[in-house]
């Protein structure tokens, strides 16, 4: 018999993109997997850990495919569905595409959750897809020990407008479109310690569609895009650095944060995924001398439905940033630069 008072987060050992396997574990699991192979039409596969796969149909059309799902980081069912759907759609926007339809991915502990709760999760996801102008056209469901929800999403773009995480060029400015600290907030939620107003702030960020990515991809001054999710700003910047063969320098004082992220991190509200992330890639990160440990953990904090990290021509960065803010991303900032050198990330 299901318990109507049970919290969603009580049913999950992790939540949001903090559930992602650590980068080092993922590399080990994929190390013996065959590469995508010599498929001429496969424009983007697994080679640079990009956000989605891209298949060229003809000279004017490419199909983008992605899937993303996770366990709840919040207890409100509609909010869980909305956050998960926004996060899944982000991969399409990060590649420069427009989503066209989604399929639901659902795993639920049927004996622990009321059907009405599960319907509310699905309704939350469907509402975000409606906002994006696409249908949830089907899906697949299983009885699972922990609640899982997400989407498989298909999108379209012109092949010339595909933007990869490997496209940064020497001298490019780096722009981040949303504030960081979602993992910190989720840790505080689990312990009932989130300050007043912080939940609404987190929800506004995690349900803000990254649709600006499709517009940015039309701009020839924009060279590379990736979304910042479970590996934290350091991990996803490192993927861009390695894919592009450049050193990415992030300016610590210019990074945007959710308003309570630093204070909560200093008090110890850190996810386990933050430490797993750092253990996976910390040897390729240069940090300022004397940086407090809680600030290092902030930089590896897993983001759920985070912003886009955009590499663009430095001479056009102010114009591009202004356009991003006008499109509805007030937290957007110029946060660093791509430079020739060893493929790594430096924090200044």
Short mmCIF file of C-alpha atoms in Angstrom, two decimals:
data_model
loop_
_atom_site.label_atom_id
_atom_site.label_comp_id
_atom_site.label_asym_id
_atom_site.label_seq_id
_atom_site.Cartn_x
_atom_site.Cartn_y
_atom_site.Cartn_z
CA UNK A 1 0.00 0.00 0.00
CA UNK A 2 1.45 3.38 -0.98
CA UNK A 3 1.99 6.10 1.63
CA UNK A 4 0.52 9.47 0.54
CA UNK A 5 2.80 11.36 2.96
CA UNK A 6 6.10 10.03 1.65
CA UNK A 7 8.61 12.55 0.23
CA UNK A 8 9.99 11.88 -3.25
CA UNK A 9 13.54 12.62 -2.13
CA UNK A 10 13.23 9.98 0.62
CA UNK A 11 12.86 7.32 -2.09
CA UNK A 12 16.09 8.19 -3.91
CA UNK A 13 19.72 7.73 -2.90
CA UNK A 14 20.62 10.79 -5.03
CA UNK A 15 18.85 13.45 -6.98
CA UNK A 16 18.97 15.47 -10.20
CA UNK A 17 22.16 15.44 -12.20
CA UNK A 18 24.02 14.57 -9.01
CA UNK A 19 22.94 11.02 -9.88
CA UNK A 20 25.25 10.97 -12.90
CA UNK A 21 28.13 8.55 -12.82
CA UNK A 22 31.41 10.26 -11.99
CA UNK A 23 33.47 11.16 -15.08
CA UNK A 24 36.19 8.64 -14.18
CA UNK A 25 33.66 5.81 -13.79
CA UNK A 26 32.00 6.72 -17.08
CA UNK A 27 35.36 6.71 -18.89
CA UNK A 28 36.12 3.26 -17.51
CA UNK A 29 32.74 1.85 -18.54
CA UNK A 30 33.04 3.23 -22.07
CA UNK A 31 36.72 2.42 -22.57
CA UNK A 32 36.08 -0.82 -24.43
CA UNK A 33 32.98 0.26 -26.27
CA UNK A 34 33.41 0.49 -30.05
CA UNK A 35 33.46 3.96 -31.53
CA UNK A 36 30.45 4.97 -33.56
CA UNK A 37 32.25 3.84 -36.68
CA UNK A 38 32.69 5.23 -40.18
CA UNK A 39 29.18 6.59 -40.66
CA UNK A 40 29.61 9.57 -42.93
CA UNK A 41 26.32 11.15 -41.86
CA UNK A 42 27.08 10.94 -38.14
CA UNK A 43 28.26 14.49 -37.50
CA UNK A 44 28.52 14.10 -33.71
CA UNK A 45 28.91 10.84 -31.81
CA UNK A 46 30.73 9.84 -28.63
CA UNK A 47 34.19 11.10 -29.53
CA UNK A 48 34.17 14.35 -27.50
CA UNK A 49 31.54 13.63 -24.82
CA UNK A 50 29.18 16.07 -26.49
CA UNK A 51 25.64 16.84 -25.37
CA UNK A 52 23.76 14.89 -28.07
CA UNK A 53 24.21 12.83 -31.22
CA UNK A 54 23.73 14.51 -34.60
CA UNK A 55 22.85 12.76 -37.88
CA UNK A 56 22.90 14.65 -41.18
CA UNK A 57 19.87 13.82 -43.32
CA UNK A 58 20.74 16.02 -46.29
CA UNK A 59 22.50 19.30 -47.11
CA UNK A 60 19.93 21.35 -45.23
CA UNK A 61 18.81 19.12 -42.36
CA UNK A 62 20.35 17.36 -39.37
CA UNK A 63 18.58 15.36 -36.66
CA UNK A 64 19.69 15.73 -33.03
CA UNK A 65 18.96 12.93 -30.54
CA UNK A 66 19.46 12.82 -26.78
CA UNK A 67 18.14 11.22 -23.60
CA UNK A 68 18.31 12.35 -19.99
CA UNK A 69 16.65 11.14 -16.79
CA UNK A 70 17.32 11.14 -13.06
CA UNK A 71 15.88 10.72 -9.57
CA UNK A 72 14.07 13.53 -7.71
CA UNK A 73 15.95 16.42 -6.15
CA UNK A 74 12.70 18.03 -4.95
CA UNK A 75 9.56 16.67 -3.31
CA UNK A 76 6.91 18.47 -5.34
CA UNK A 77 5.91 16.04 -8.15
CA UNK A 78 5.13 18.71 -10.78
CA UNK A 79 8.38 20.51 -10.03
CA UNK A 80 10.34 17.26 -10.39
CA UNK A 81 8.74 16.67 -13.77
CA UNK A 82 9.36 20.23 -14.91
CA UNK A 83 13.02 20.23 -13.88
CA UNK A 84 13.72 16.84 -15.48
CA UNK A 85 12.04 17.82 -18.75
CA UNK A 86 13.83 21.19 -18.93
CA UNK A 87 17.14 19.43 -18.32
CA UNK A 88 16.51 16.87 -21.08
CA UNK A 89 15.53 19.51 -23.64
CA UNK A 90 18.70 21.46 -22.86
CA UNK A 91 20.90 19.04 -24.81
CA UNK A 92 19.05 19.84 -28.03
CA UNK A 93 19.40 23.59 -27.49
CA UNK A 94 23.09 23.18 -26.56
CA UNK A 95 23.77 21.60 -29.97
CA UNK A 96 22.07 24.53 -31.71
CA UNK A 97 18.81 22.75 -32.50
CA UNK A 98 15.08 23.09 -32.00
CA UNK A 99 13.29 20.17 -30.31
CA UNK A 100 10.43 18.59 -32.25
CA UNK A 101 9.13 15.83 -29.96
CA UNK A 102 9.87 13.90 -26.78
CA UNK A 103 9.32 10.41 -25.38
CA UNK A 104 8.86 9.95 -21.64
CA UNK A 105 11.16 7.69 -19.61
CA UNK A 106 9.50 6.57 -16.38
CA UNK A 107 10.55 4.22 -13.59
CA UNK A 108 8.46 4.31 -10.42
CA UNK A 109 8.13 2.28 -7.18
CA UNK A 110 4.46 1.52 -7.80
CA UNK A 111 3.93 0.06 -4.32
CA UNK A 112 5.22 3.24 -2.64
CA UNK A 113 3.75 6.09 -4.68
CA UNK A 114 0.11 6.93 -5.31
CA UNK A 115 -0.84 6.95 -9.02
CA UNK A 116 -1.93 10.58 -8.58
CA UNK A 117 1.63 11.53 -7.61
CA UNK A 118 3.07 9.85 -10.70
CA UNK A 119 0.49 11.58 -12.89
CA UNK A 120 1.61 14.92 -11.44
CA UNK A 121 5.25 14.16 -12.38
CA UNK A 122 4.19 13.39 -15.94
CA UNK A 123 2.02 16.52 -16.05
CA UNK A 124 4.98 18.66 -14.97
CA UNK A 125 7.14 17.27 -17.76
CA UNK A 126 4.36 17.68 -20.31
CA UNK A 127 3.86 21.32 -19.31
CA UNK A 128 7.51 22.12 -20.10
CA UNK A 129 7.29 20.33 -23.43
CA UNK A 130 4.16 22.37 -24.22
CA UNK A 131 6.13 25.53 -23.38
CA UNK A 132 8.82 24.36 -25.82
CA UNK A 133 6.12 23.76 -28.43
CA UNK A 134 6.53 19.99 -28.71
CA UNK A 135 4.45 16.91 -27.86
CA UNK A 136 5.29 14.06 -25.52
CA UNK A 137 4.56 11.52 -28.22
CA UNK A 138 5.03 8.29 -26.24
CA UNK A 139 7.50 6.68 -23.91
CA UNK A 140 8.32 3.67 -21.78
CA UNK A 141 7.69 2.84 -18.12
CA UNK A 142 8.86 0.23 -15.61
CA UNK A 143 8.32 -0.63 -11.96
CA UNK A 144 11.57 0.50 -10.31
CA UNK A 145 12.86 0.64 -6.72
CA UNK A 146 13.54 4.40 -6.96
CA UNK A 147 11.59 7.10 -8.85
CA UNK A 148 13.14 7.98 -12.21
CA UNK A 149 11.82 10.40 -14.82
CA UNK A 150 13.18 12.05 -17.93
CA UNK A 151 12.84 12.34 -21.68
CA UNK A 152 14.32 11.14 -24.92
CA UNK A 153 14.21 14.14 -27.25
CA UNK A 154 14.55 14.62 -30.99
CA UNK A 155 15.46 17.94 -32.57
CA UNK A 156 16.39 19.50 -35.91
CA UNK A 157 18.86 22.06 -37.18
CA UNK A 158 20.80 23.03 -40.28
CA UNK A 159 24.11 21.11 -40.39
CA UNK A 160 26.04 24.39 -40.53
CA UNK A 161 24.42 25.48 -37.27
CA UNK A 162 25.50 22.49 -35.18
CA UNK A 163 27.51 23.78 -32.22
CA UNK A 164 29.77 21.35 -30.39
CA UNK A 165 31.60 21.46 -27.08
CA UNK A 166 34.77 21.04 -29.18
CA UNK A 167 34.39 24.27 -31.15
CA UNK A 168 36.16 26.83 -28.96
CA UNK A 169 38.90 28.86 -30.68
CA UNK A 170 42.01 30.55 -29.24
CA UNK A 171 41.11 33.94 -27.80
CA UNK A 172 37.40 33.16 -27.43
CA UNK A 173 35.49 34.68 -24.55
CA UNK A 174 33.46 32.30 -22.37
CA UNK A 175 29.89 33.17 -21.36
CA UNK A 176 27.82 31.29 -18.77
CA UNK A 177 24.06 31.85 -18.99
CA UNK A 178 22.75 30.70 -15.56
CA UNK A 179 23.83 30.86 -11.95
CA UNK A 180 25.66 27.96 -10.30
CA UNK A 181 24.91 26.19 -7.02
CA UNK A 182 21.94 23.93 -7.76
CA UNK A 183 23.60 20.91 -6.15
CA UNK A 184 24.25 22.94 -3.00
CA UNK A 185 20.58 23.89 -2.86
CA UNK A 186 19.47 20.28 -3.36
CA UNK A 187 21.69 19.18 -0.46
CA UNK A 188 20.06 21.83 1.73
CA UNK A 189 16.58 20.70 0.63
CA UNK A 190 17.26 17.15 1.84
CA UNK A 191 18.17 18.51 5.28
CA UNK A 192 15.34 21.03 5.45
CA UNK A 193 17.79 23.92 5.60
CA UNK A 194 17.05 25.90 2.43
CA UNK A 195 16.51 29.60 3.26
CA UNK A 196 13.22 31.36 2.52
CA UNK A 197 12.88 32.27 -1.13
CA UNK A 198 15.73 30.01 -2.24
CA UNK A 199 13.45 27.25 -3.53
CA UNK A 200 11.65 29.66 -5.84
CA UNK A 201 15.03 30.98 -7.04
CA UNK A 202 16.28 27.45 -7.80
CA UNK A 203 13.04 26.46 -9.53
CA UNK A 204 13.10 29.57 -11.72
CA UNK A 205 16.61 28.67 -12.88
CA UNK A 206 16.13 24.93 -13.36
CA UNK A 207 12.88 25.34 -15.33
CA UNK A 208 14.21 28.10 -17.59
CA UNK A 209 14.56 26.53 -21.03
CA UNK A 210 17.95 26.97 -22.69
CA UNK A 211 16.23 27.83 -25.97
CA UNK A 212 18.66 30.72 -26.51
CA UNK A 213 21.13 28.07 -27.70
CA UNK A 214 19.21 27.64 -30.96
CA UNK A 215 19.53 31.38 -31.62
CA UNK A 216 23.19 31.53 -30.63
CA UNK A 217 24.00 28.78 -33.13
CA UNK A 218 22.90 31.04 -35.97
CA UNK A 219 25.62 33.53 -35.04
CA UNK A 220 28.96 32.82 -36.80
CA UNK A 221 30.77 34.48 -33.88
CA UNK A 222 29.60 31.67 -31.60
CA UNK A 223 32.04 28.80 -31.97
CA UNK A 224 31.15 26.28 -29.26
CA UNK A 225 28.35 25.54 -26.78
CA UNK A 226 27.80 23.00 -24.02
CA UNK A 227 25.38 22.83 -21.13
CA UNK A 228 26.63 22.67 -17.55
CA UNK A 229 25.07 19.77 -15.67
CA UNK A 230 26.23 16.92 -13.44
CA UNK A 231 30.01 17.34 -13.80
CA UNK A 232 29.88 20.94 -12.57
CA UNK A 233 31.33 24.02 -14.23
CA UNK A 234 34.85 22.58 -13.98
CA UNK A 235 33.95 19.24 -15.55
CA UNK A 236 32.05 20.63 -18.50
CA UNK A 237 34.62 23.35 -19.10
CA UNK A 238 37.26 20.59 -19.09
CA UNK A 239 35.32 18.67 -21.76
CA UNK A 240 35.28 21.82 -23.89
CA UNK A 241 39.00 22.35 -23.27
CA UNK A 242 39.89 18.78 -24.22
CA UNK A 243 37.61 18.72 -27.25
CA UNK A 244 39.00 22.04 -28.48
CA UNK A 245 42.64 21.38 -27.55
CA UNK A 246 42.83 24.60 -25.51
CA UNK A 247 43.28 25.85 -21.97
CA UNK A 248 40.10 27.39 -20.59
CA UNK A 249 40.63 30.01 -17.88
CA UNK A 250 37.67 30.78 -15.62
CA UNK A 251 37.65 33.94 -13.52
CA UNK A 252 36.39 32.96 -10.09
CA UNK A 253 35.05 36.40 -9.22
CA UNK A 254 33.03 36.59 -12.45
CA UNK A 255 31.16 33.29 -12.10
CA UNK A 256 27.43 33.78 -11.36
CA UNK A 257 26.01 31.98 -8.31
CA UNK A 258 22.57 31.41 -6.87
CA UNK A 259 22.22 33.88 -4.02
CA UNK A 260 22.70 31.46 -1.08
CA UNK A 261 25.13 28.99 -2.71
CA UNK A 262 28.34 30.28 -1.13
CA UNK A 263 26.91 30.60 2.37
CA UNK A 264 25.40 27.10 2.26
CA UNK A 265 28.60 25.57 0.88
CA UNK A 266 30.66 27.20 3.62
CA UNK A 267 28.26 25.63 6.16
CA UNK A 268 28.89 22.19 4.66
CA UNK A 269 25.89 21.62 2.38
CA UNK A 270 27.81 19.70 -0.29
CA UNK A 271 26.68 16.77 -2.42
CA UNK A 272 28.70 13.58 -2.61
CA UNK A 273 28.84 14.07 -6.38
CA UNK A 274 30.98 17.17 -5.90
CA UNK A 275 33.79 15.14 -4.34
CA UNK A 276 33.38 12.35 -6.91
CA UNK A 277 33.66 14.91 -9.67
CA UNK A 278 36.83 16.40 -8.23
CA UNK A 279 38.42 12.96 -7.77
CA UNK A 280 37.74 12.28 -11.46
CA UNK A 281 39.29 15.41 -12.97
CA UNK A 282 41.04 17.44 -10.29
CA UNK A 283 44.49 16.58 -11.66
CA UNK A 284 43.65 18.60 -14.79
CA UNK A 285 42.44 21.69 -12.94
CA UNK A 286 44.69 24.55 -11.75
CA UNK A 287 43.26 26.43 -8.76
CA UNK A 288 44.47 29.59 -7.02
CA UNK A 289 46.80 28.99 -4.09
CA UNK A 290 45.02 28.92 -0.75
CA UNK A 291 41.52 28.45 -2.19
CA UNK A 292 39.27 27.21 0.66
CA UNK A 293 38.05 23.64 0.25
CA UNK A 294 34.41 24.68 0.29
CA UNK A 295 35.02 26.96 -2.72
CA UNK A 296 36.69 24.10 -4.61
CA UNK A 297 33.65 21.96 -3.89
CA UNK A 298 31.42 24.74 -5.20
CA UNK A 299 33.27 24.64 -8.52
CA UNK A 300 32.69 20.89 -8.81
CA UNK A 301 29.07 21.16 -7.66
CA UNK A 302 26.78 19.13 -9.94
CA UNK A 303 24.24 21.31 -11.72
CA UNK A 304 20.78 20.14 -12.69
CA UNK A 305 19.28 21.91 -15.71
CA UNK A 306 22.16 24.38 -15.61
CA UNK A 307 23.10 27.07 -18.06
CA UNK A 308 25.00 27.08 -21.32
CA UNK A 309 28.74 27.62 -21.50
CA UNK A 310 29.32 29.54 -24.73
CA UNK A 311 32.65 30.14 -26.51
CA UNK A 312 32.49 33.14 -28.84
CA UNK A 313 34.75 35.63 -30.57
CA UNK A 314 36.05 38.03 -27.91
CA UNK A 315 35.31 41.08 -30.08
CA UNK A 316 31.64 40.07 -30.20
CA UNK A 317 31.26 38.91 -26.60
CA UNK A 318 29.62 42.08 -25.26
CA UNK A 319 27.03 42.05 -28.05
CA UNK A 320 26.31 38.34 -27.59
CA UNK A 321 26.03 38.70 -23.80
CA UNK A 322 23.59 41.56 -24.21
CA UNK A 323 21.44 39.45 -26.51
CA UNK A 324 21.45 36.54 -24.06
CA UNK A 325 20.32 38.78 -21.21
CA UNK A 326 17.61 40.36 -23.35
CA UNK A 327 16.38 36.87 -24.18
CA UNK A 328 15.64 36.27 -20.49
CA UNK A 329 18.85 35.12 -18.82
CA UNK A 330 19.71 37.89 -16.34
CA UNK A 331 22.43 35.88 -14.57
CA UNK A 332 24.53 35.55 -17.76
CA UNK A 333 28.14 36.67 -17.40
CA UNK A 334 31.42 36.67 -19.32
CA UNK A 335 33.37 34.27 -17.11
CA UNK A 336 36.68 33.51 -18.83
CA UNK A 337 38.73 32.92 -21.94
CA UNK A 338 40.01 30.12 -24.17
CA UNK A 339 43.76 30.23 -24.76
CA UNK A 340 46.40 28.15 -26.53
CA UNK A 341 48.08 25.62 -24.27
CA UNK A 342 47.63 22.31 -22.54
CA UNK A 343 44.00 21.10 -22.61
CA UNK A 344 42.98 21.83 -19.05
CA UNK A 345 41.02 24.34 -16.95
CA UNK A 346 42.63 27.07 -14.88
CA UNK A 347 40.76 29.13 -12.30
CA UNK A 348 42.07 32.63 -11.75
#
